[in-house]
CSV table of C-alpha atoms in Angstrom, one decimal:
chain,number,residue,atom,x,y,z
A,10,UNK,CA,14.4,6.7,-18.0
A,11,UNK,CA,15.5,9.5,-19.6
A,12,UNK,CA,13.4,9.3,-22.9
A,13,UNK,CA,10.5,9.6,-20.6
A,14,UNK,CA,11.3,12.3,-18.6
A,15,UNK,CA,12.3,14.1,-22.1
A,16,UNK,CA,9.2,13.5,-23.3
A,17,UNK,CA,7.0,14.7,-20.2
A,18,UNK,CA,9.7,17.8,-20.1
A,19,UNK,CA,8.3,18.5,-23.9
A,20,UNK,CA,5.1,18.1,-23.1
A,21,UNK,CA,5.3,21.0,-20.1
A,22,UNK,CA,7.4,23.2,-22.4
A,23,UNK,CA,5.1,22.9,-25.3
A,24,UNK,CA,1.9,23.4,-23.0
A,25,UNK,CA,3.4,26.5,-20.9
A,26,UNK,CA,4.6,27.8,-24.9
A,27,UNK,CA,0.9,27.0,-26.0
A,28,UNK,CA,0.0,29.1,-22.7
A,29,UNK,CA,1.7,32.2,-23.4
A,30,UNK,CA,1.8,32.0,-27.2
A,31,UNK,CA,-2.3,32.6,-26.6
A,32,UNK,CA,-1.7,35.2,-23.9
A,33,UNK,CA,0.8,37.6,-26.8
A,34,UNK,CA,-2.3,37.0,-29.3
A,35,UNK,CA,-5.0,38.0,-26.8
A,36,UNK,CA,-2.5,41.1,-25.6
A,37,UNK,CA,-1.4,41.7,-29.6
A,38,UNK,CA,-5.6,41.9,-30.6
A,39,UNK,CA,-6.5,43.9,-27.5
A,40,UNK,CA,-3.5,46.5,-27.5
A,41,UNK,CA,-4.2,46.6,-30.9
A,42,UNK,CA,-8.0,47.4,-30.4
A,43,UNK,CA,-7.0,50.0,-27.7
A,44,UNK,CA,-4.1,51.8,-29.5
A,45,UNK,CA,-6.2,52.2,-32.9
A,46,UNK,CA,-9.6,53.4,-31.1
A,47,UNK,CA,-6.8,55.7,-28.7
A,48,UNK,CA,-5.6,57.1,-31.6
A,49,UNK,CA,-8.6,57.5,-33.5
A,50,UNK,CA,-10.1,59.0,-30.5
A,51,UNK,CA,-7.1,61.7,-30.1
A,52,UNK,CA,-7.1,62.0,-33.5
A,53,UNK,CA,-10.7,62.9,-34.1
A,54,UNK,CA,-10.3,65.3,-31.2
A,55,UNK,CA,-7.1,67.3,-32.9
A,56,UNK,CA,-9.3,67.5,-36.3
A,57,UNK,CA,-12.6,68.6,-34.5
A,58,UNK,CA,-10.5,71.9,-33.4
A,59,UNK,CA,-8.7,72.1,-36.7
A,60,UNK,CA,-12.5,72.0,-38.8
A,61,UNK,CA,-13.5,74.6,-36.1
A,62,UNK,CA,-10.5,76.8,-36.7
A,63,UNK,CA,-11.1,76.2,-40.1
A,64,UNK,CA,-14.6,77.2,-40.3
A,65,UNK,CA,-13.9,80.7,-39.2
A,66,UNK,CA,-11.9,81.4,-42.5
A,67,UNK,CA,-14.6,82.6,-44.9
A,68,UNK,CA,-12.4,83.2,-47.6
A,69,UNK,CA,-11.2,79.4,-48.7
A,70,UNK,CA,-14.0,79.6,-50.9
A,71,UNK,CA,-12.4,81.9,-52.9
A,72,UNK,CA,-9.0,80.9,-52.9
A,73,UNK,CA,-8.4,77.9,-54.1
A,74,UNK,CA,-5.2,77.8,-53.8
A,75,UNK,CA,-5.6,79.2,-50.3
A,76,UNK,CA,-7.6,76.1,-49.4
A,77,UNK,CA,-4.9,73.8,-50.9
A,78,UNK,CA,-2.5,75.3,-48.5
A,79,UNK,CA,-4.7,74.9,-45.3
A,80,UNK,CA,-5.6,71.9,-46.0
A,81,UNK,CA,-1.5,70.9,-46.1
A,82,UNK,CA,-0.7,72.7,-43.1
A,83,UNK,CA,-3.7,71.0,-41.5
A,84,UNK,CA,-2.6,67.6,-42.6
A,85,UNK,CA,-5.8,66.2,-44.6
A,86,UNK,CA,-8.3,66.7,-47.4
A,87,UNK,CA,-11.0,69.8,-46.7
A,88,UNK,CA,-14.3,69.6,-48.5
A,89,UNK,CA,-16.9,72.2,-48.3
A,90,UNK,CA,-21.0,71.4,-48.4
A,91,UNK,CA,-23.6,73.7,-48.8
A,92,UNK,CA,-27.0,73.3,-46.8
A,93,UNK,CA,-28.1,70.7,-49.2
A,94,UNK,CA,-25.7,68.4,-49.5
A,95,UNK,CA,-23.9,69.9,-52.9
A,96,UNK,CA,-19.9,69.7,-52.7
A,97,UNK,CA,-18.6,73.5,-53.2
A,98,UNK,CA,-15.0,72.7,-52.7
A,99,UNK,CA,-12.4,70.2,-52.9
A,100,UNK,CA,-8.9,69.5,-52.1
A,101,UNK,CA,-8.3,66.7,-54.4
A,102,UNK,CA,-11.1,66.2,-56.3
A,103,UNK,CA,-13.1,68.6,-58.9
A,104,UNK,CA,-16.5,69.9,-56.4
A,105,UNK,CA,-18.7,69.3,-60.2
A,106,UNK,CA,-17.8,66.0,-60.1
A,107,UNK,CA,-18.7,64.8,-56.8
A,108,UNK,CA,-21.8,62.8,-56.0
A,109,UNK,CA,-23.7,65.0,-53.4
A,110,UNK,CA,-23.2,64.4,-49.9
A,111,UNK,CA,-26.0,64.5,-47.9
A,112,UNK,CA,-26.4,61.6,-46.5
A,113,UNK,CA,-22.8,61.2,-45.5
A,114,UNK,CA,-23.0,60.6,-41.8
A,115,UNK,CA,-20.6,63.0,-40.5
A,116,UNK,CA,-22.5,65.8,-42.8
A,117,UNK,CA,-25.6,64.8,-41.5
A,118,UNK,CA,-24.8,65.7,-38.1
A,119,UNK,CA,-22.8,68.8,-39.1
A,120,UNK,CA,-25.8,70.3,-40.9
A,121,UNK,CA,-28.1,69.4,-37.7
A,122,UNK,CA,-25.2,71.9,-35.9
A,123,UNK,CA,-23.4,69.2,-34.6
A,124,UNK,CA,-19.8,67.4,-34.3
A,125,UNK,CA,-20.0,64.4,-37.1
A,126,UNK,CA,-17.5,61.8,-37.6
A,127,UNK,CA,-17.4,58.3,-39.4
A,128,UNK,CA,-14.8,56.0,-40.7
A,129,UNK,CA,-15.0,54.3,-44.2
A,130,UNK,CA,-14.0,53.7,-47.7
A,131,UNK,CA,-13.9,56.8,-49.8
A,132,UNK,CA,-16.0,56.9,-53.0
A,133,UNK,CA,-13.9,59.2,-55.0
A,134,UNK,CA,-10.6,58.2,-53.5
A,135,UNK,CA,-10.4,54.6,-53.0
A,136,UNK,CA,-8.8,54.7,-49.5
A,137,UNK,CA,-10.3,54.1,-46.0
A,138,UNK,CA,-10.4,57.6,-44.0
A,139,UNK,CA,-11.8,59.4,-41.2
A,140,UNK,CA,-13.8,61.9,-42.0
A,141,UNK,CA,-15.0,64.6,-39.3
A,142,UNK,CA,-17.4,67.8,-40.5
A,143,UNK,CA,-18.4,70.8,-38.2
A,144,UNK,CA,-21.3,73.3,-38.8
A,145,UNK,CA,-19.6,76.6,-41.2
A,146,UNK,CA,-21.9,79.1,-42.1
A,147,UNK,CA,-24.7,77.9,-44.0
A,148,UNK,CA,-23.1,74.4,-44.5
A,149,UNK,CA,-20.6,72.3,-43.7
A,150,UNK,CA,-16.6,71.8,-43.2
A,151,UNK,CA,-15.2,68.2,-43.6
A,152,UNK,CA,-11.8,67.4,-42.7
A,153,UNK,CA,-10.3,63.8,-43.6
A,154,UNK,CA,-7.4,62.0,-43.2
A,155,UNK,CA,-6.5,58.7,-44.4
A,156,UNK,CA,-6.4,55.8,-42.1
A,157,UNK,CA,-3.7,54.5,-42.9
A,158,UNK,CA,-1.4,56.8,-40.9
A,159,UNK,CA,-3.3,55.4,-38.3
A,160,UNK,CA,-2.6,52.0,-38.8
A,161,UNK,CA,0.6,52.7,-39.2
A,162,UNK,CA,1.2,54.8,-35.9
A,163,UNK,CA,-0.6,51.7,-34.6
A,164,UNK,CA,1.5,48.7,-35.8
A,165,UNK,CA,4.4,50.9,-34.4
A,166,UNK,CA,2.6,50.5,-31.4
A,167,UNK,CA,1.8,46.7,-31.6
A,168,UNK,CA,5.4,46.2,-32.8
A,169,UNK,CA,7.1,47.8,-29.4
A,170,UNK,CA,4.5,46.6,-27.4
A,171,UNK,CA,4.7,42.7,-28.7
A,172,UNK,CA,8.4,43.4,-28.2
A,173,UNK,CA,8.3,44.6,-24.5
A,174,UNK,CA,5.6,41.3,-23.9
A,175,UNK,CA,8.4,38.7,-25.6
A,176,UNK,CA,11.0,40.0,-23.6
A,177,UNK,CA,9.3,40.2,-20.4
A,178,UNK,CA,8.2,36.8,-21.4
A,179,UNK,CA,11.7,35.2,-21.7
A,180,UNK,CA,12.4,34.9,-17.7
A,181,UNK,CA,9.1,33.1,-17.9
A,182,UNK,CA,10.3,30.8,-20.7
A,183,UNK,CA,13.5,30.2,-18.6
A,184,UNK,CA,11.6,29.6,-15.3
A,185,UNK,CA,9.3,27.3,-17.1
A,186,UNK,CA,11.9,25.0,-18.1
A,187,UNK,CA,13.5,24.8,-14.9
A,188,UNK,CA,10.3,24.0,-13.8
A,189,UNK,CA,9.5,21.7,-16.4
A,190,UNK,CA,12.9,19.8,-16.0
A,191,UNK,CA,12.0,19.7,-12.1
A,192,UNK,CA,8.5,18.3,-12.5
A,193,UNK,CA,9.6,15.6,-15.7
A,194,UNK,CA,12.2,14.5,-13.3
A,195,UNK,CA,9.9,14.1,-10.2
A,196,UNK,CA,6.9,12.2,-12.7
A,197,UNK,CA,9.5,10.2,-14.3
A,198,UNK,CA,11.0,8.4,-11.2
A,199,UNK,CA,7.0,8.2,-10.2
A,200,UNK,CA,5.8,6.5,-13.1
A,201,UNK,CA,9.0,4.4,-13.1
A,202,UNK,CA,8.1,3.3,-9.4
A,203,UNK,CA,4.5,2.7,-10.6
A,204,UNK,CA,5.2,0.5,-13.4
A,205,UNK,CA,7.9,-1.5,-10.6
A,206,UNK,CA,5.0,-1.8,-8.4
A,207,UNK,CA,3.1,-2.7,-11.4
A,208,UNK,CA,5.5,-5.4,-12.0
A,209,UNK,CA,5.6,-6.7,-8.7
A,210,UNK,CA,8.6,-5.1,-7.4
A,211,UNK,CA,7.0,-4.4,-3.8
A,212,UNK,CA,10.3,-4.0,-2.3
A,213,UNK,CA,11.2,-0.7,-4.4
A,214,UNK,CA,11.3,2.3,-2.9
A,215,UNK,CA,11.0,6.0,-4.3
A,216,UNK,CA,14.3,8.0,-2.5
A,217,UNK,CA,13.0,11.2,-3.4
A,218,UNK,CA,9.8,12.7,-1.3
A,219,UNK,CA,9.5,16.0,-0.4
A,220,UNK,CA,6.1,18.2,1.0
A,221,UNK,CA,4.8,19.7,-2.1
A,222,UNK,CA,2.0,17.8,-4.1
A,223,UNK,CA,4.7,15.2,-6.2
A,224,UNK,CA,6.5,14.5,-2.7
A,225,UNK,CA,3.1,13.9,-1.1
A,226,UNK,CA,2.0,11.3,-3.9
A,227,UNK,CA,5.6,9.7,-3.7
A,228,UNK,CA,5.4,9.0,-0.2
A,229,UNK,CA,2.2,7.8,-0.1
A,230,UNK,CA,3.6,5.3,-3.3
A,231,UNK,CA,5.9,4.7,-0.8
A,232,UNK,CA,3.5,3.5,1.8
A,233,UNK,CA,1.5,1.6,-0.5
A,234,UNK,CA,4.3,-0.4,-1.9
A,235,UNK,CA,5.2,-0.9,1.7
A,236,UNK,CA,1.4,-2.2,2.6
A,237,UNK,CA,1.9,-4.3,-0.8
A,238,UNK,CA,5.3,-5.9,0.4
A,239,UNK,CA,3.6,-6.4,3.4
A,240,UNK,CA,0.5,-8.4,1.9
A,241,UNK,CA,2.0,-9.9,0.1
A,242,UNK,CA,5.0,-11.5,2.3
A,243,UNK,CA,1.6,-12.2,4.0
A,244,UNK,CA,0.2,-14.1,1.3
A,245,UNK,CA,3.1,-16.0,1.1
A,246,UNK,CA,3.4,-16.8,4.3
A,247,UNK,CA,-0.4,-18.0,4.5
A,248,UNK,CA,0.4,-20.1,1.2
A,249,UNK,CA,3.4,-21.8,2.6
A,250,UNK,CA,1.5,-22.6,5.7
A,251,UNK,CA,-1.7,-23.7,3.5
A,252,UNK,CA,1.1,-26.0,1.7
A,253,UNK,CA,2.5,-27.2,5.0
A,254,UNK,CA,-0.8,-27.9,6.7
A,255,UNK,CA,-2.3,-29.6,3.6
A,256,UNK,CA,1.2,-31.7,4.0
A,257,UNK,CA,0.5,-32.1,7.3
A,258,UNK,CA,-3.1,-33.2,6.7
A,259,UNK,CA,-2.4,-35.7,4.1
A,260,UNK,CA,0.4,-37.2,6.3
A,261,UNK,CA,-2.0,-37.1,9.6
A,262,UNK,CA,-4.8,-38.8,7.2
A,263,UNK,CA,-2.1,-41.4,6.3
A,264,UNK,CA,-0.2,-42.0,9.5
A,265,UNK,CA,-4.1,-42.1,11.2
A,266,UNK,CA,-5.7,-44.5,8.6
A,267,UNK,CA,-2.5,-46.6,9.1
A,268,UNK,CA,-2.3,-46.6,12.8
A,269,UNK,CA,-6.4,-47.4,13.4
A,270,UNK,CA,-5.8,-49.9,10.5
A,271,UNK,CA,-3.3,-52.4,12.2
A,272,UNK,CA,-5.5,-52.7,15.4
A,273,UNK,CA,-8.6,-52.7,13.8
A,274,UNK,CA,-6.9,-55.7,11.1
A,275,UNK,CA,-6.3,-57.9,14.2
A,276,UNK,CA,-9.3,-57.4,16.1
A,277,UNK,CA,-11.0,-58.3,13.3
A,278,UNK,CA,-9.0,-61.0,12.3
A,279,UNK,CA,-9.3,-63.2,15.8
A,280,UNK,CA,-12.8,-62.1,16.4
A,281,UNK,CA,-13.8,-64.0,12.4
A,282,UNK,CA,-11.2,-66.8,13.9
A,283,UNK,CA,-13.2,-66.9,17.0
A,284,UNK,CA,-16.5,-67.1,15.1
A,285,UNK,CA,-15.2,-69.8,12.8
A,286,UNK,CA,-14.8,-72.2,16.1
A,287,UNK,CA,-11.8,-71.1,17.6
A,288,UNK,CA,-14.1,-69.9,20.2
A,289,UNK,CA,-15.0,-73.7,21.4
A,290,UNK,CA,-11.0,-74.6,21.6
A,291,UNK,CA,-9.9,-74.1,25.3
A,292,UNK,CA,-6.3,-73.6,24.3
A,293,UNK,CA,-6.9,-70.7,21.9
A,294,UNK,CA,-9.9,-69.1,22.8
A,295,UNK,CA,-8.9,-66.8,25.8
A,296,UNK,CA,-5.4,-66.2,24.3
A,297,UNK,CA,-7.0,-64.5,20.7
A,298,UNK,CA,-10.0,-63.1,23.3
A,299,UNK,CA,-6.6,-61.2,24.9
A,300,UNK,CA,-5.3,-60.3,22.2
A,301,UNK,CA,-8.6,-58.4,21.2
A,302,UNK,CA,-8.6,-56.8,24.7
A,303,UNK,CA,-5.1,-55.2,24.0
A,304,UNK,CA,-5.9,-54.1,20.5
A,305,UNK,CA,-9.0,-52.5,21.8
A,306,UNK,CA,-7.2,-50.8,24.4
A,307,UNK,CA,-4.5,-49.3,22.4
A,308,UNK,CA,-7.3,-48.4,19.7
A,309,UNK,CA,-9.1,-46.6,22.2
A,310,UNK,CA,-5.7,-45.0,23.6
A,311,UNK,CA,-5.5,-43.8,20.3
A,312,UNK,CA,-8.3,-42.5,19.9
A,313,UNK,CA,-8.6,-40.6,22.9
A,314,UNK,CA,-4.8,-39.0,22.3
A,315,UNK,CA,-6.4,-38.0,18.8
A,316,UNK,CA,-9.2,-36.4,20.2
A,317,UNK,CA,-7.0,-34.6,23.0
A,318,UNK,CA,-4.8,-32.9,20.1
A,319,UNK,CA,-8.2,-31.8,18.0
A,320,UNK,CA,-9.1,-30.2,20.6
A,321,UNK,CA,-6.0,-28.2,21.8
A,322,UNK,CA,-5.6,-27.5,18.0
A,323,UNK,CA,-8.9,-25.8,17.9
A,324,UNK,CA,-8.5,-24.3,21.2
A,325,UNK,CA,-11.7,-26.0,22.7
A,326,UNK,CA,-9.9,-27.2,25.3
A,327,UNK,CA,-10.3,-25.1,28.4
A,328,UNK,CA,-7.3,-24.7,30.8
A,329,UNK,CA,-8.2,-23.9,34.5
A,330,UNK,CA,-4.9,-21.6,35.3
A,331,UNK,CA,-3.9,-21.1,38.6
A,332,UNK,CA,-0.4,-20.9,40.9
A,333,UNK,CA,0.4,-24.6,42.1
A,334,UNK,CA,3.6,-25.8,44.3
A,335,UNK,CA,6.0,-27.4,41.9
A,336,UNK,CA,6.9,-29.8,44.8
A,337,UNK,CA,3.1,-30.6,44.6
A,338,UNK,CA,2.4,-31.6,41.1
A,339,UNK,CA,5.8,-33.6,40.7
A,340,UNK,CA,4.8,-35.4,44.2
A,341,UNK,CA,1.0,-36.3,42.9
A,342,UNK,CA,2.5,-37.6,39.3
A,343,UNK,CA,5.3,-39.9,41.0
A,344,UNK,CA,2.2,-41.0,43.4
A,345,UNK,CA,0.3,-42.3,40.3
A,346,UNK,CA,3.2,-44.1,38.4
A,347,UNK,CA,5.4,-45.4,41.4
A,348,UNK,CA,3.1,-48.9,41.2
A,349,UNK,CA,4.0,-49.1,37.2
A,350,UNK,CA,7.5,-48.2,37.7
A,351,UNK,CA,7.8,-50.7,40.9
A,352,UNK,CA,7.1,-53.8,38.2
A,353,UNK,CA,10.1,-53.0,36.5
A,354,UNK,CA,11.8,-52.7,40.0
A,355,UNK,CA,12.4,-48.9,38.5
A,356,UNK,CA,13.1,-46.2,41.2
A,357,UNK,CA,11.6,-43.0,40.4
A,358,UNK,CA,12.7,-40.2,42.7
A,359,UNK,CA,12.2,-36.3,43.0
A,360,UNK,CA,15.1,-34.2,42.6
A,361,UNK,CA,15.1,-31.3,45.5
A,362,UNK,CA,13.1,-28.7,44.4
A,363,UNK,CA,15.1,-25.5,44.5
A,364,UNK,CA,13.0,-22.1,46.2
A,365,UNK,CA,12.3,-19.0,44.1
A,366,UNK,CA,14.1,-15.8,44.3
A,367,UNK,CA,12.3,-14.5,48.0
A,368,UNK,CA,13.4,-18.1,49.0
A,369,UNK,CA,9.9,-19.2,49.5
A,370,UNK,CA,8.3,-22.6,47.6
A,371,UNK,CA,8.5,-22.4,44.2
A,372,UNK,CA,5.3,-22.2,42.2
A,373,UNK,CA,4.2,-22.4,38.5
A,374,UNK,CA,0.8,-20.8,36.8
A,375,UNK,CA,-0.3,-24.0,35.1
A,376,UNK,CA,-3.4,-26.5,34.4
A,377,UNK,CA,-2.6,-28.6,37.2
A,378,UNK,CA,-4.5,-31.5,35.2
A,379,UNK,CA,-2.7,-30.4,32.3
A,380,UNK,CA,0.1,-30.8,33.8
A,381,UNK,CA,-0.1,-34.0,35.7
A,382,UNK,CA,-1.1,-35.3,31.8
A,383,UNK,CA,2.5,-34.4,30.2
A,384,UNK,CA,3.9,-35.3,33.4
A,385,UNK,CA,2.0,-39.0,33.1
A,386,UNK,CA,3.4,-39.1,29.3
A,387,UNK,CA,6.8,-38.3,29.6
A,388,UNK,CA,7.0,-41.1,32.8
A,389,UNK,CA,5.1,-43.8,30.7
A,390,UNK,CA,7.6,-43.1,28.1
A,391,UNK,CA,10.6,-43.6,30.5
A,392,UNK,CA,9.1,-46.4,32.1
A,393,UNK,CA,8.9,-48.2,28.9
A,394,UNK,CA,11.8,-47.4,27.6
A,395,UNK,CA,14.3,-48.1,30.9
A,396,UNK,CA,15.6,-51.0,31.7
A,397,UNK,CA,14.6,-53.5,35.0
A,398,UNK,CA,16.4,-51.6,37.9
A,399,UNK,CA,17.2,-48.3,36.3
A,400,UNK,CA,16.2,-45.0,37.5
A,401,UNK,CA,14.1,-42.0,36.7
A,402,UNK,CA,14.2,-38.9,38.5
A,403,UNK,CA,11.8,-35.9,38.2
A,404,UNK,CA,14.2,-32.7,38.2
A,405,UNK,CA,13.0,-28.8,38.5
A,406,UNK,CA,15.1,-25.6,38.3
A,407,UNK,CA,14.6,-22.0,37.4
A,408,UNK,CA,15.6,-20.3,34.0
A,409,UNK,CA,14.3,-17.5,31.7
A,410,UNK,CA,12.7,-17.1,28.7
A,411,UNK,CA,13.3,-15.4,25.3
A,412,UNK,CA,9.9,-13.6,25.1
A,413,UNK,CA,8.4,-13.3,28.6
A,414,UNK,CA,10.4,-11.2,31.1
A,415,UNK,CA,8.7,-13.9,34.1
A,416,UNK,CA,10.8,-16.7,35.3
A,417,UNK,CA,10.0,-19.9,33.9
A,418,UNK,CA,10.4,-23.4,35.7
A,419,UNK,CA,12.0,-26.7,33.6
A,420,UNK,CA,10.8,-29.9,34.9
A,421,UNK,CA,12.5,-32.5,33.2
A,422,UNK,CA,12.4,-36.6,33.4
A,423,UNK,CA,15.6,-37.9,33.6
A,424,UNK,CA,15.9,-41.9,32.5
A,425,UNK,CA,18.8,-44.5,32.2
A,426,UNK,CA,17.3,-46.0,29.0
A,427,UNK,CA,19.1,-46.8,26.1
A,428,UNK,CA,19.0,-43.4,25.0
A,429,UNK,CA,17.9,-42.0,21.4
A,430,UNK,CA,20.3,-41.3,18.6
A,431,UNK,CA,20.9,-38.1,17.4
A,432,UNK,CA,18.9,-38.1,14.3
A,433,UNK,CA,15.9,-38.6,15.8
A,434,UNK,CA,15.8,-36.1,18.4
A,435,UNK,CA,14.6,-33.6,16.1
A,436,UNK,CA,11.2,-35.5,14.8
A,437,UNK,CA,10.8,-36.8,18.2
A,438,UNK,CA,7.6,-34.3,18.9
A,439,UNK,CA,5.3,-35.1,15.5
A,440,UNK,CA,2.6,-36.8,15.7
A,441,UNK,CA,2.9,-40.6,15.1
A,442,UNK,CA,6.9,-40.2,15.3
A,443,UNK,CA,8.7,-43.4,16.7
A,444,UNK,CA,12.4,-44.1,16.7
A,445,UNK,CA,11.7,-47.6,17.0
A,446,UNK,CA,8.0,-48.1,15.6
A,447,UNK,CA,8.0,-52.1,16.2
A,448,UNK,CA,9.3,-51.9,20.1
A,449,UNK,CA,6.7,-49.0,20.3
A,450,UNK,CA,3.7,-50.8,19.1
A,451,UNK,CA,4.5,-53.7,21.0
A,452,UNK,CA,4.7,-51.4,24.1
A,453,UNK,CA,1.0,-50.0,23.7
A,454,UNK,CA,2.2,-46.8,22.1
A,455,UNK,CA,0.2,-44.3,20.4
A,456,UNK,CA,2.8,-42.3,18.8
A,457,UNK,CA,1.1,-39.3,19.9
A,458,UNK,CA,2.1,-38.9,23.8
A,459,UNK,CA,5.1,-36.5,22.7
A,460,UNK,CA,3.0,-34.6,20.3
A,461,UNK,CA,0.6,-33.9,23.1
A,462,UNK,CA,3.3,-32.9,25.4
A,463,UNK,CA,4.3,-30.1,23.2
A,464,UNK,CA,1.3,-28.9,22.5
A,465,UNK,CA,0.4,-28.9,26.3
A,466,UNK,CA,3.4,-26.5,26.9
A,467,UNK,CA,2.9,-24.2,23.9
A,468,UNK,CA,-0.3,-23.5,25.8
A,469,UNK,CA,0.9,-22.5,28.5
A,470,UNK,CA,3.4,-20.4,27.1
A,471,UNK,CA,6.7,-22.5,27.1
A,472,UNK,CA,8.6,-24.9,25.4
A,473,UNK,CA,9.9,-28.5,25.0
A,474,UNK,CA,12.7,-30.1,24.5
A,475,UNK,CA,14.8,-33.7,24.8
A,476,UNK,CA,18.9,-34.3,25.3
A,477,UNK,CA,20.4,-37.6,25.1
A,478,UNK,CA,23.3,-40.1,24.8
A,479,UNK,CA,22.9,-43.7,23.5
A,480,UNK,CA,23.6,-46.2,26.4
A,481,UNK,CA,23.3,-43.5,29.1
A,482,UNK,CA,19.7,-42.4,28.9
A,483,UNK,CA,17.7,-39.5,28.0
A,484,UNK,CA,16.4,-36.4,29.7
A,485,UNK,CA,12.9,-35.0,28.7
A,486,UNK,CA,11.9,-31.3,29.5
A,487,UNK,CA,9.0,-28.7,29.2
A,488,UNK,CA,8.8,-25.2,30.7
A,489,UNK,CA,6.2,-23.6,32.9
A,490,UNK,CA,6.0,-20.1,33.9
A,491,UNK,CA,6.2,-19.3,37.5
A,492,UNK,CA,3.6,-15.8,37.2
A,493,UNK,CA,0.4,-15.0,34.8
A,494,UNK,CA,1.2,-14.2,31.3
A,495,UNK,CA,-1.7,-13.1,30.2
A,496,UNK,CA,-2.8,-16.5,28.5
A,497,UNK,CA,-6.1,-16.6,27.9
A,498,UNK,CA,-8.3,-20.2,29.8
A,499,UNK,CA,-9.3,-21.0,25.9
A,500,UNK,CA,-6.4,-20.9,23.8
A,501,UNK,CA,-6.8,-20.4,20.6
A,502,UNK,CA,-3.2,-22.0,19.5
A,503,UNK,CA,-4.1,-24.0,16.3
A,504,UNK,CA,-1.5,-22.0,13.5
A,505,UNK,CA,1.4,-22.4,15.7
A,506,UNK,CA,0.5,-25.8,17.4
A,507,UNK,CA,-0.4,-26.7,13.5
A,508,UNK,CA,2.4,-25.7,11.7
A,509,UNK,CA,5.0,-26.5,15.1
A,510,UNK,CA,4.0,-30.2,14.5
A,511,UNK,CA,5.3,-30.8,11.1
A,512,UNK,CA,8.9,-28.4,12.2
């Protein structure tokens, strides 16, 4: 982290210093040009004035000493040129050794009556000069000063300007260092966080955000991390769910194959026995046919229960929800099951149904056919496992629900059977689970009745449960809402029900 921040800091400082140095070079170049041009223009003006004053002195040609004194006083080199361009007098060279000046730019201008000037290398002296010439008598007077002095003054100006600029850049460098440190630290945190996201650590978060651009970037990365975490958790849940569903599917196929194989094998075996001649045996043919009929009925019940479960899980079972009196639902189921209970001399009674909070008859919001099937399955099991002369009670009470604010009614089937071991209670509502498999098959059970009860209750927004005590019986219950809780008539409950089947 520190190495990354240090690299970003150095890069930012290097970039800003590069910009500052570029600006400094540009300022130096422009300032030098401007200073030189300004100084040369000023000097040209001064030389022009001095030339005009010197041009008024007609005795310069007659007295070389006077000419030299005037040159020293003017601070330059004086040259007097005739109309034909011939040098008549010169303070630093012998005139007769100098070439004709008729083509010199400044002399050309002066001979035409104007002020002329030029900057060039002197052929006779070997140094760069600034020349200014004015008309004088029949010729021209020229005053020249070496540009070395101009360059010296320009260098002094540049030195002062660069010093002032450098001093002005010091606060900028300090401010840049502070800003680079702040940016590098933030960028370092952001890059480190992005690396953690790339490595799959979606739980990590940036602690520092803000309203600036980097802060907004950090906030967006935090949002990205949260979304990635949620997506990853969702994918994990879906993967786990798929694995669970795959296990359920495999178990279901195995169980269905096993459950179908047993009655089919019995039907096939006895059918082949009858075809082999037993059909003419009056001592066994009827018995074999009864066994075939029993297994055919069992096969039909198994297929019917499988279809019922499949319709609920696929969401194609259409429930007609409406309000029904609890007592009426219990009474209808009691009347349909009394003949079966009477065969074992079992007393099937309904406990008094409580009134609602307003003192009225207690109602539930449900599909009456589905509730009748649930109660019938529970009563059928209770009758099968309750001994002769026992008792089964249909109970009801008002309960609360952990999710919905609507009151629920708990309907229960309480028998006086042998009871169920504690280790089996948590798996009773799984498909094909039986406490006593041999006895269950003997009694005609399919192993799907309690699974249907659970799925039907879930489709109504309710719950199921069981309590039991060995030797004292069992109590199976499920809940129904007293009012509409917003369930659709066609319940899409496949994910919840399928997952619960393996819980």
